Amino acid sequence: MAVEKEFGTVLRLFRMRAGLTPGELAATSGLSPSSIQSYEYGRRRPDAASITRLRAALKLDNGDQARLRPAAGLTAPERGWKASLQKAHGT
């Protein structure tokens, strides 16, 4: 399954479980309704900032949060000394 379609399926599942319409999720997350539709239909993939907004709007627990980011094709952010080293070297 393509990353975009997989993300759309996961996002739709979480949105419906939260009892939100696409418009309500858009309003709660601060994203546009067309962005939500594009994500759900697999036409677009969200960036890290949009994922953060969606996670907050959907009030996801840690397990679900961990599922949303990879579904969008994003890797988990590095933490600790490795992240500091990468930041210092601009990588």
mmCIF file of C-alpha atoms in Angstrom, residues 21-80:
data_model
loop_
_atom_site.group_PDB
_atom_site.id
_atom_site.type_symbol
_atom_site.label_atom_id
_atom_site.label_comp_id
_atom_site.label_asym_id
_atom_site.label_seq_id
_atom_site.Cartn_x
_atom_site.Cartn_y
_atom_site.Cartn_z
ATOM 1 C CA THR A 21 -16.110 15.075 10.883
ATOM 2 C CA PRO A 22 -13.363 16.140 8.473
ATOM 3 C CA GLY A 23 -14.482 19.746 8.976
ATOM 4 C CA GLU A 24 -14.341 19.451 12.762
ATOM 5 C CA LEU A 25 -10.854 17.938 12.591
ATOM 6 C CA ALA A 26 -9.775 20.779 10.323
ATOM 7 C CA ALA A 27 -11.125 23.393 12.736
ATOM 8 C CA THR A 28 -9.622 21.704 15.790
ATOM 9 C CA SER A 29 -6.208 21.166 14.202
ATOM 10 C CA GLY A 30 -5.957 24.523 12.456
ATOM 11 C CA LEU A 31 -5.511 22.813 9.086
ATOM 12 C CA SER A 32 -7.741 23.464 6.106
ATOM 13 C CA PRO A 33 -10.642 21.139 5.268
ATOM 14 C CA SER A 34 -9.075 20.524 1.851
ATOM 15 C CA SER A 35 -5.845 19.379 3.545
ATOM 16 C CA ILE A 36 -7.736 16.876 5.690
ATOM 17 C CA GLN A 37 -9.542 15.529 2.614
ATOM 18 C CA SER A 38 -6.298 15.340 0.643
ATOM 19 C CA TYR A 39 -4.633 13.373 3.441
ATOM 20 C CA GLU A 40 -7.548 10.973 3.811
ATOM 21 C CA TYR A 41 -7.835 10.322 0.067
ATOM 22 C CA GLY A 42 -4.092 9.831 -0.327
ATOM 23 C CA ARG A 43 -3.531 12.842 -2.571
ATOM 24 C CA ARG A 44 -1.087 14.512 -0.163
ATOM 25 C CA ARG A 45 1.206 13.552 2.658
ATOM 26 C CA PRO A 46 1.463 15.782 5.760
ATOM 27 C CA ASP A 47 4.684 17.294 7.029
ATOM 28 C CA ALA A 48 5.916 16.938 10.617
ATOM 29 C CA ALA A 49 4.196 20.151 11.775
ATOM 30 C CA SER A 50 0.840 18.975 10.414
ATOM 31 C CA ILE A 51 1.287 15.591 12.124
ATOM 32 C CA THR A 52 1.834 17.402 15.429
ATOM 33 C CA ARG A 53 -1.376 19.397 14.938
ATOM 34 C CA LEU A 54 -3.362 16.294 14.002
ATOM 35 C CA ARG A 55 -2.058 14.324 16.986
ATOM 36 C CA ALA A 56 -3.089 17.108 19.365
ATOM 37 C CA ALA A 57 -6.511 17.558 17.757
ATOM 38 C CA LEU A 58 -7.223 13.825 17.860
ATOM 39 C CA LYS A 59 -5.917 13.505 21.451
ATOM 40 C CA LEU A 60 -4.020 10.345 20.575
ATOM 41 C CA ASP A 61 -2.367 8.203 23.220
ATOM 42 C CA ASN A 62 1.308 7.271 22.878
ATOM 43 C CA GLY A 63 0.676 4.061 20.953
ATOM 44 C CA ASP A 64 -1.521 5.791 18.394
ATOM 45 C CA GLN A 65 0.882 8.719 18.127
ATOM 46 C CA ALA A 66 3.655 6.270 17.300
ATOM 47 C CA ARG A 67 1.494 4.829 14.515
ATOM 48 C CA LEU A 68 0.577 8.124 12.843
ATOM 49 C CA ARG A 69 4.065 9.422 12.058
ATOM 50 C CA PRO A 70 5.382 6.297 10.274
ATOM 51 C CA ALA A 71 2.105 6.014 8.347
ATOM 52 C CA ALA A 72 2.939 9.432 6.889
ATOM 53 C CA GLY A 73 6.381 8.197 5.865
ATOM 54 C CA LEU A 74 8.177 10.182 8.572
ATOM 55 C CA THR A 75 10.786 8.740 10.881
ATOM 56 C CA ALA A 76 10.752 9.334 14.591
ATOM 57 C CA PRO A 77 12.806 12.358 15.636
ATOM 58 C CA GLU A 78 16.154 11.597 17.188
ATOM 59 C CA ARG A 79 16.594 12.379 20.870
ATOM 60 C CA GLY A 80 19.421 12.695 23.341
#
